[in-house]
């Protein structure tokens, strides 16, 4: 690992941590959005995670003109390893995370930091934009109060009712330091949720800011990345969370939510919502069935299924009952092809 331009800054309010891997098309916009923040007392830590394109050169160009940028060069070990290096190198009282292909509105740090300070919060949760290029969707989750209960927030994440991502939030740095919280480097899918839930549990006050700042870019490489061999890592995420809930004596209290989380992210999104029934999809189905989870008795599963359209509800139940039969039905019954994703092609 090589550290480039590690400028000594005695007083920094916010550290922005940006892991970057092969994002030469996007990293310039990301860095521009960071350096153009209206709030100036920041450091920008960019971790080049062994990029094989021109990402390194672009980062260096920005570092040469803005002394607030710290550049860390390291071999490719994944986003969690890069973020962890950023945390260890940070000096700010508060942390923000931004992916190397996303960008943030220029008032984000100022507004989020001011609100967090005024409310004396440990974590601030903001809304965000799903950015499809021309189409931008304001993506938000509602809470009854500006202050969020820890356990209720964890439940919302497990039930898929709130975002389990790390990059639309601001954190007190001491949460990571005092509780020895880092990102799990052996997990490549669901690592955000594993880390976030630990931070939520150990925080004293979580607040909601009803405004969007981060633009989460929806590019093809990002979308397909969750439908390949990387999908297997979601099991590691489930195991990580299950072990943690046992450690903090919350497993039995959250058993139904944990069971539904596994169904939603292992089975529903990887099998029911899969674009094709490739080897990974079939294997995910078999793994789920082998657990012999009696999900149909889970109240959250019942509520979720009842909220689906008729076609998706039928598809979900057929696949859960008999995968091969569902493949045959959805392959040869044309009436479903326009409304639900076809299996068996």
GROMACS .gro file of C-alpha atoms in nm:
model
  345
    1UNK     CA    1   0.000   0.000   0.000
    2UNK     CA    2   0.127   0.345  -0.091
    3UNK     CA    3   0.002   0.668   0.066
    4UNK     CA    4   0.024   0.974  -0.152
    5UNK     CA    5   0.013   1.335  -0.023
    6UNK     CA    6  -0.097   1.259   0.333
    7UNK     CA    7  -0.125   1.621   0.443
    8UNK     CA    8  -0.132   1.686   0.816
    9UNK     CA    9  -0.460   1.852   0.906
   10UNK     CA   10  -0.513   1.919   1.275
   11UNK     CA   11  -0.880   2.010   1.267
   12UNK     CA   12  -1.109   1.845   1.014
   13UNK     CA   13  -1.482   1.826   1.071
   14UNK     CA   14  -1.578   1.574   0.802
   15UNK     CA   15  -1.385   1.304   0.619
   16UNK     CA   16  -1.527   1.189   0.284
   17UNK     CA   17  -1.409   0.835   0.204
   18UNK     CA   18  -1.414   0.734  -0.163
   19UNK     CA   19  -1.306   0.384  -0.276
   20UNK     CA   20  -1.231   0.370  -0.648
   21UNK     CA   21  -1.183   0.074  -0.880
   22UNK     CA   22  -1.182   0.103  -1.261
   23UNK     CA   23  -1.404   0.411  -1.264
   24UNK     CA   24  -1.211   0.633  -1.505
   25UNK     CA   25  -1.538   0.743  -1.671
   26UNK     CA   26  -1.691   0.860  -1.343
   27UNK     CA   27  -1.426   0.948  -1.085
   28UNK     CA   28  -1.379   1.303  -1.217
   29UNK     CA   29  -1.743   1.388  -1.157
   30UNK     CA   30  -1.727   1.222  -0.815
   31UNK     CA   31  -1.423   1.424  -0.709
   32UNK     CA   32  -1.563   1.748  -0.849
   33UNK     CA   33  -1.875   1.701  -0.637
   34UNK     CA   34  -1.656   1.648  -0.329
   35UNK     CA   35  -1.414   1.938  -0.375
   36UNK     CA   36  -1.693   2.179  -0.466
   37UNK     CA   37  -1.875   2.134  -0.136
   38UNK     CA   38  -1.990   2.461   0.017
   39UNK     CA   39  -1.856   2.329   0.349
   40UNK     CA   40  -1.478   2.355   0.317
   41UNK     CA   41  -1.334   2.202   0.635
   42UNK     CA   42  -1.317   1.852   0.494
   43UNK     CA   43  -1.065   1.593   0.389
   44UNK     CA   44  -1.126   1.373   0.086
   45UNK     CA   45  -0.970   1.028   0.117
   46UNK     CA   46  -0.955   0.846  -0.217
   47UNK     CA   47  -0.850   0.482  -0.209
   48UNK     CA   48  -0.745   0.349  -0.549
   49UNK     CA   49  -0.818  -0.021  -0.508
   50UNK     CA   50  -0.576  -0.155  -0.768
   51UNK     CA   51  -0.750  -0.004  -1.071
   52UNK     CA   52  -0.637  -0.132  -1.411
   53UNK     CA   53  -0.756   0.169  -1.612
   54UNK     CA   54  -0.671   0.541  -1.583
   55UNK     CA   55  -0.842   0.590  -1.247
   56UNK     CA   56  -0.506   0.631  -1.071
   57UNK     CA   57  -0.386   0.907  -1.306
   58UNK     CA   58  -0.710   1.101  -1.278
   59UNK     CA   59  -0.703   1.089  -0.898
   60UNK     CA   60  -0.343   1.212  -0.895
   61UNK     CA   61  -0.433   1.508  -1.116
   62UNK     CA   62  -0.698   1.619  -0.866
   63UNK     CA   63  -0.466   1.564  -0.569
   64UNK     CA   64  -0.206   1.791  -0.728
   65UNK     CA   65  -0.445   2.088  -0.724
   66UNK     CA   66  -0.635   2.030  -0.397
   67UNK     CA   67  -0.438   1.963  -0.079
   68UNK     CA   68  -0.748   1.832   0.099
   69UNK     CA   69  -0.728   1.515  -0.110
   70UNK     CA   70  -0.543   1.219   0.041
   71UNK     CA   71  -0.462   0.943  -0.207
   72UNK     CA   72  -0.409   0.584  -0.097
   73UNK     CA   73  -0.280   0.333  -0.353
   74UNK     CA   74  -0.339  -0.033  -0.268
   75UNK     CA   75  -0.373  -0.371  -0.432
   76UNK     CA   76  -0.722  -0.480  -0.524
   77UNK     CA   77  -0.893  -0.633  -0.221
   78UNK     CA   78  -1.246  -0.503  -0.264
   79UNK     CA   79  -1.456  -0.210  -0.151
   80UNK     CA   80  -1.468  -0.316   0.216
   81UNK     CA   81  -1.090  -0.328   0.244
   82UNK     CA   82  -1.067   0.012   0.073
   83UNK     CA   83  -1.324   0.169   0.304
   84UNK     CA   84  -1.151   0.024   0.609
   85UNK     CA   85  -0.824   0.180   0.499
   86UNK     CA   86  -1.006   0.510   0.459
   87UNK     CA   87  -1.151   0.488   0.810
   88UNK     CA   88  -0.809   0.415   0.961
   89UNK     CA   89  -0.654   0.708   0.774
   90UNK     CA   90  -0.930   0.957   0.855
   91UNK     CA   91  -0.905   1.238   1.110
   92UNK     CA   92  -1.248   1.400   1.076
   93UNK     CA   93  -1.498   1.398   1.360
   94UNK     CA   94  -1.762   1.275   1.115
   95UNK     CA   95  -1.746   1.034   0.822
   96UNK     CA   96  -1.924   1.015   0.488
   97UNK     CA   97  -1.884   0.742   0.227
   98UNK     CA   98  -1.916   0.798  -0.147
   99UNK     CA   99  -1.864   0.538  -0.420
  100UNK     CA  100  -1.624   0.622  -0.700
  101UNK     CA  101  -1.896   0.637  -0.965
  102UNK     CA  102  -2.154   0.837  -0.767
  103UNK     CA  103  -2.172   1.207  -0.690
  104UNK     CA  104  -2.324   1.434  -0.429
  105UNK     CA  105  -2.498   1.773  -0.432
  106UNK     CA  106  -2.262   2.056  -0.335
  107UNK     CA  107  -2.452   2.152  -0.017
  108UNK     CA  108  -2.462   1.796   0.117
  109UNK     CA  109  -2.185   1.817   0.376
  110UNK     CA  110  -2.289   2.160   0.501
  111UNK     CA  111  -2.655   2.069   0.546
  112UNK     CA  112  -2.600   1.721   0.686
  113UNK     CA  113  -2.323   1.826   0.923
  114UNK     CA  114  -2.516   2.128   1.054
  115UNK     CA  115  -2.829   1.922   1.113
  116UNK     CA  116  -2.637   1.644   1.285
  117UNK     CA  117  -2.452   1.888   1.512
  118UNK     CA  118  -2.769   2.079   1.604
  119UNK     CA  119  -2.952   1.757   1.690
  120UNK     CA  120  -2.649   1.603   1.864
  121UNK     CA  121  -2.695   1.284   1.663
  122UNK     CA  122  -2.461   0.992   1.602
  123UNK     CA  123  -2.601   0.898   1.261
  124UNK     CA  124  -2.785   1.108   1.004
  125UNK     CA  125  -2.993   0.932   0.738
  126UNK     CA  126  -3.078   1.125   0.421
  127UNK     CA  127  -3.280   1.044   0.111
  128UNK     CA  128  -3.103   0.987  -0.222
  129UNK     CA  129  -3.148   0.983  -0.598
  130UNK     CA  130  -3.151   0.673  -0.816
  131UNK     CA  131  -2.984   0.825  -1.121
  132UNK     CA  132  -3.053   0.654  -1.455
  133UNK     CA  133  -2.883   0.926  -1.658
  134UNK     CA  134  -3.182   1.110  -1.800
  135UNK     CA  135  -3.429   0.985  -1.539
  136UNK     CA  136  -3.370   1.062  -1.172
  137UNK     CA  137  -3.592   0.916  -0.901
  138UNK     CA  138  -3.609   1.062  -0.552
  139UNK     CA  139  -3.576   0.757  -0.329
  140UNK     CA  140  -3.684   0.793   0.030
  141UNK     CA  141  -3.801   0.601   0.333
  142UNK     CA  142  -4.049   0.739   0.580
  143UNK     CA  143  -4.013   0.736   0.955
  144UNK     CA  144  -4.277   0.850   1.200
  145UNK     CA  145  -4.036   1.082   1.380
  146UNK     CA  146  -3.717   1.272   1.300
  147UNK     CA  147  -3.546   1.063   1.568
  148UNK     CA  148  -3.529   0.691   1.486
  149UNK     CA  149  -3.544   0.405   1.738
  150UNK     CA  150  -3.246   0.172   1.697
  151UNK     CA  151  -3.429  -0.160   1.701
  152UNK     CA  152  -3.713  -0.036   1.483
  153UNK     CA  153  -3.459   0.088   1.230
  154UNK     CA  154  -3.285  -0.250   1.227
  155UNK     CA  155  -3.621  -0.417   1.170
  156UNK     CA  156  -3.693  -0.188   0.874
  157UNK     CA  157  -3.363  -0.284   0.713
  158UNK     CA  158  -3.424  -0.656   0.765
  159UNK     CA  159  -3.771  -0.625   0.615
  160UNK     CA  160  -3.648  -0.431   0.312
  161UNK     CA  161  -3.844  -0.124   0.418
  162UNK     CA  162  -3.540   0.098   0.463
  163UNK     CA  163  -3.209   0.133   0.289
  164UNK     CA  164  -2.925  -0.077   0.424
  165UNK     CA  165  -2.661   0.120   0.234
  166UNK     CA  166  -2.385   0.328   0.388
  167UNK     CA  167  -2.345   0.616   0.141
  168UNK     CA  168  -2.658   0.824   0.215
  169UNK     CA  169  -2.555   0.880   0.575
  170UNK     CA  170  -2.316   1.073   0.797
  171UNK     CA  171  -2.161   0.910   1.105
  172UNK     CA  172  -1.970   1.014   1.413
  173UNK     CA  173  -1.626   0.869   1.358
  174UNK     CA  174  -1.602   0.756   1.719
  175UNK     CA  175  -1.878   0.499   1.652
  176UNK     CA  176  -1.632   0.307   1.436
  177UNK     CA  177  -1.336   0.361   1.669
  178UNK     CA  178  -1.493   0.300   2.012
  179UNK     CA  179  -1.685  -0.010   1.902
  180UNK     CA  180  -1.416  -0.145   1.669
  181UNK     CA  181  -1.653  -0.152   1.372
  182UNK     CA  182  -1.512  -0.213   1.025
  183UNK     CA  183  -1.653  -0.349   0.701
  184UNK     CA  184  -1.634  -0.731   0.664
  185UNK     CA  185  -1.370  -0.792   0.398
  186UNK     CA  186  -1.485  -1.148   0.325
  187UNK     CA  187  -1.830  -1.028   0.211
  188UNK     CA  188  -1.889  -0.876  -0.133
  189UNK     CA  189  -2.268  -0.847  -0.126
  190UNK     CA  190  -2.457  -0.715   0.175
  191UNK     CA  191  -2.146  -0.576   0.346
  192UNK     CA  192  -2.314  -0.239   0.392
  193UNK     CA  193  -2.604  -0.386   0.590
  194UNK     CA  194  -2.372  -0.588   0.815
  195UNK     CA  195  -2.175  -0.277   0.905
  196UNK     CA  196  -2.469  -0.039   0.924
  197UNK     CA  197  -2.667  -0.256   1.165
  198UNK     CA  198  -2.372  -0.264   1.405
  199UNK     CA  199  -2.344   0.114   1.388
  200UNK     CA  200  -2.717   0.156   1.444
  201UNK     CA  201  -2.719  -0.074   1.745
  202UNK     CA  202  -2.431   0.115   1.912
  203UNK     CA  203  -2.558   0.465   1.839
  204UNK     CA  204  -2.733   0.682   2.097
  205UNK     CA  205  -2.930   0.896   1.855
  206UNK     CA  206  -3.022   0.850   1.488
  207UNK     CA  207  -3.190   1.131   1.298
  208UNK     CA  208  -3.363   1.152   0.961
  209UNK     CA  209  -3.306   1.436   0.715
  210UNK     CA  210  -3.583   1.447   0.454
  211UNK     CA  211  -3.374   1.564   0.161
  212UNK     CA  212  -3.180   1.389  -0.117
  213UNK     CA  213  -2.811   1.456  -0.176
  214UNK     CA  214  -2.634   1.151  -0.321
  215UNK     CA  215  -2.685   1.046  -0.683
  216UNK     CA  216  -2.656   0.667  -0.696
  217UNK     CA  217  -2.569   0.594  -1.059
  218UNK     CA  218  -2.757   0.302  -1.215
  219UNK     CA  219  -2.514   0.171  -1.475
  220UNK     CA  220  -2.533  -0.177  -1.638
  221UNK     CA  221  -2.214  -0.309  -1.475
  222UNK     CA  222  -2.355  -0.230  -1.132
  223UNK     CA  223  -2.693  -0.393  -1.194
  224UNK     CA  224  -2.558  -0.719  -1.342
  225UNK     CA  225  -2.301  -0.752  -1.064
  226UNK     CA  226  -2.575  -0.872  -0.828
  227UNK     CA  227  -2.691  -1.148  -1.066
  228UNK     CA  228  -2.367  -1.345  -1.100
  229UNK     CA  229  -2.133  -1.547  -0.878
  230UNK     CA  230  -2.118  -1.250  -0.642
  231UNK     CA  231  -2.471  -1.347  -0.535
  232UNK     CA  232  -2.331  -1.629  -0.321
  233UNK     CA  233  -2.181  -1.377  -0.083
  234UNK     CA  234  -2.528  -1.280   0.037
  235UNK     CA  235  -2.515  -1.602   0.242
  236UNK     CA  236  -2.206  -1.469   0.417
  237UNK     CA  237  -2.401  -1.153   0.495
  238UNK     CA  238  -2.686  -1.355   0.648
  239UNK     CA  239  -2.439  -1.555   0.858
  240UNK     CA  240  -2.260  -1.237   0.968
  241UNK     CA  241  -2.584  -1.076   1.084
  242UNK     CA  242  -2.714  -1.391   1.251
  243UNK     CA  243  -2.394  -1.431   1.452
  244UNK     CA  244  -2.402  -1.066   1.553
  245UNK     CA  245  -2.763  -1.085   1.671
  246UNK     CA  246  -2.671  -1.385   1.885
  247UNK     CA  247  -2.378  -1.190   2.031
  248UNK     CA  248  -2.598  -0.897   2.135
  249UNK     CA  249  -2.882  -1.126   2.247
  250UNK     CA  250  -3.130  -1.001   1.988
  251UNK     CA  251  -3.167  -1.311   1.771
  252UNK     CA  252  -3.483  -1.447   1.930
  253UNK     CA  253  -3.642  -1.104   1.938
  254UNK     CA  254  -3.572  -1.054   1.566
  255UNK     CA  255  -3.603  -1.416   1.451
  256UNK     CA  256  -3.898  -1.353   1.216
  257UNK     CA  257  -3.732  -1.047   1.063
  258UNK     CA  258  -3.400  -1.232   1.014
  259UNK     CA  259  -3.579  -1.524   0.849
  260UNK     CA  260  -3.762  -1.289   0.614
  261UNK     CA  261  -3.437  -1.103   0.534
  262UNK     CA  262  -3.287  -1.433   0.420
  263UNK     CA  263  -3.593  -1.513   0.208
  264UNK     CA  264  -3.601  -1.166   0.052
  265UNK     CA  265  -3.233  -1.136  -0.040
  266UNK     CA  266  -3.136  -1.500  -0.096
  267UNK     CA  267  -3.451  -1.634  -0.259
  268UNK     CA  268  -3.682  -1.361  -0.386
  269UNK     CA  269  -3.430  -1.120  -0.540
  270UNK     CA  270  -3.187  -1.390  -0.661
  271UNK     CA  271  -3.445  -1.640  -0.792
  272UNK     CA  272  -3.788  -1.483  -0.839
  273UNK     CA  273  -3.655  -1.153  -0.975
  274UNK     CA  274  -3.362  -1.305  -1.165
  275UNK     CA  275  -3.346  -1.219  -1.535
  276UNK     CA  276  -3.248  -1.575  -1.632
  277UNK     CA  277  -3.236  -1.916  -1.471
  278UNK     CA  278  -2.861  -1.957  -1.509
  279UNK     CA  279  -2.647  -2.185  -1.296
  280UNK     CA  280  -2.624  -1.930  -1.016
  281UNK     CA  281  -3.002  -1.886  -1.002
  282UNK     CA  282  -3.064  -2.261  -0.989
  283UNK     CA  283  -2.799  -2.307  -0.722
  284UNK     CA  284  -2.944  -2.025  -0.511
  285UNK     CA  285  -3.284  -2.194  -0.534
  286UNK     CA  286  -3.142  -2.531  -0.426
  287UNK     CA  287  -2.954  -2.377  -0.136
  288UNK     CA  288  -3.266  -2.203  -0.015
  289UNK     CA  289  -3.479  -2.518  -0.041
  290UNK     CA  290  -3.217  -2.719   0.146
  291UNK     CA  291  -3.250  -2.490   0.446
  292UNK     CA  292  -3.609  -2.616   0.476
  293UNK     CA  293  -3.722  -2.284   0.616
  294UNK     CA  294  -4.097  -2.278   0.675
  295UNK     CA  295  -4.124  -1.928   0.541
  296UNK     CA  296  -4.493  -1.957   0.456
  297UNK     CA  297  -4.572  -1.933   0.827
  298UNK     CA  298  -4.374  -1.610   0.866
  299UNK     CA  299  -4.603  -1.309   0.917
  300UNK     CA  300  -4.369  -1.080   0.723
  301UNK     CA  301  -4.366  -1.323   0.431
  302UNK     CA  302  -4.746  -1.332   0.430
  303UNK     CA  303  -4.768  -0.953   0.431
  304UNK     CA  304  -4.508  -0.927   0.155
  305UNK     CA  305  -4.674  -1.183  -0.072
  306UNK     CA  306  -5.014  -1.021  -0.026
  307UNK     CA  307  -4.866  -0.686  -0.132
  308UNK     CA  308  -4.748  -0.824  -0.469
  309UNK     CA  309  -4.941  -0.815  -0.795
  310UNK     CA  310  -5.140  -1.127  -0.881
  311UNK     CA  311  -4.884  -1.247  -1.137
  312UNK     CA  312  -4.585  -1.202  -0.907
  313UNK     CA  313  -4.771  -1.360  -0.618
  314UNK     CA  314  -4.855  -1.663  -0.833
  315UNK     CA  315  -4.501  -1.687  -0.962
  316UNK     CA  316  -4.352  -1.666  -0.612
  317UNK     CA  317  -4.571  -1.943  -0.478
  318UNK     CA  318  -4.518  -2.170  -0.779
  319UNK     CA  319  -4.141  -2.137  -0.765
  320UNK     CA  320  -4.139  -2.194  -0.391
  321UNK     CA  321  -4.349  -2.509  -0.443
  322UNK     CA  322  -4.172  -2.656  -0.748
  323UNK     CA  323  -3.900  -2.473  -0.940
  324UNK     CA  324  -3.895  -2.705  -1.245
  325UNK     CA  325  -4.272  -2.696  -1.280
  326UNK     CA  326  -4.264  -2.317  -1.261
  327UNK     CA  327  -4.001  -2.305  -1.535
  328UNK     CA  328  -4.220  -2.512  -1.767
  329UNK     CA  329  -4.531  -2.307  -1.697
  330UNK     CA  330  -4.361  -1.970  -1.745
  331UNK     CA  331  -4.182  -2.086  -2.060
  332UNK     CA  332  -4.488  -2.205  -2.245
  333UNK     CA  333  -4.761  -1.982  -2.108
  334UNK     CA  334  -4.723  -1.667  -2.318
  335UNK     CA  335  -4.980  -1.470  -2.125
  336UNK     CA  336  -4.730  -1.428  -1.841
  337UNK     CA  337  -4.437  -1.319  -2.054
  338UNK     CA  338  -4.518  -0.949  -2.059
  339UNK     CA  339  -4.596  -0.919  -1.692
  340UNK     CA  340  -4.347  -1.144  -1.518
  341UNK     CA  341  -3.992  -1.251  -1.580
  342UNK     CA  342  -3.975  -1.569  -1.788
  343UNK     CA  343  -3.791  -1.870  -1.650
  344UNK     CA  344  -3.630  -2.140  -1.863
  345UNK     CA  345  -3.489  -1.927  -2.146
   0.00000   0.00000   0.00000
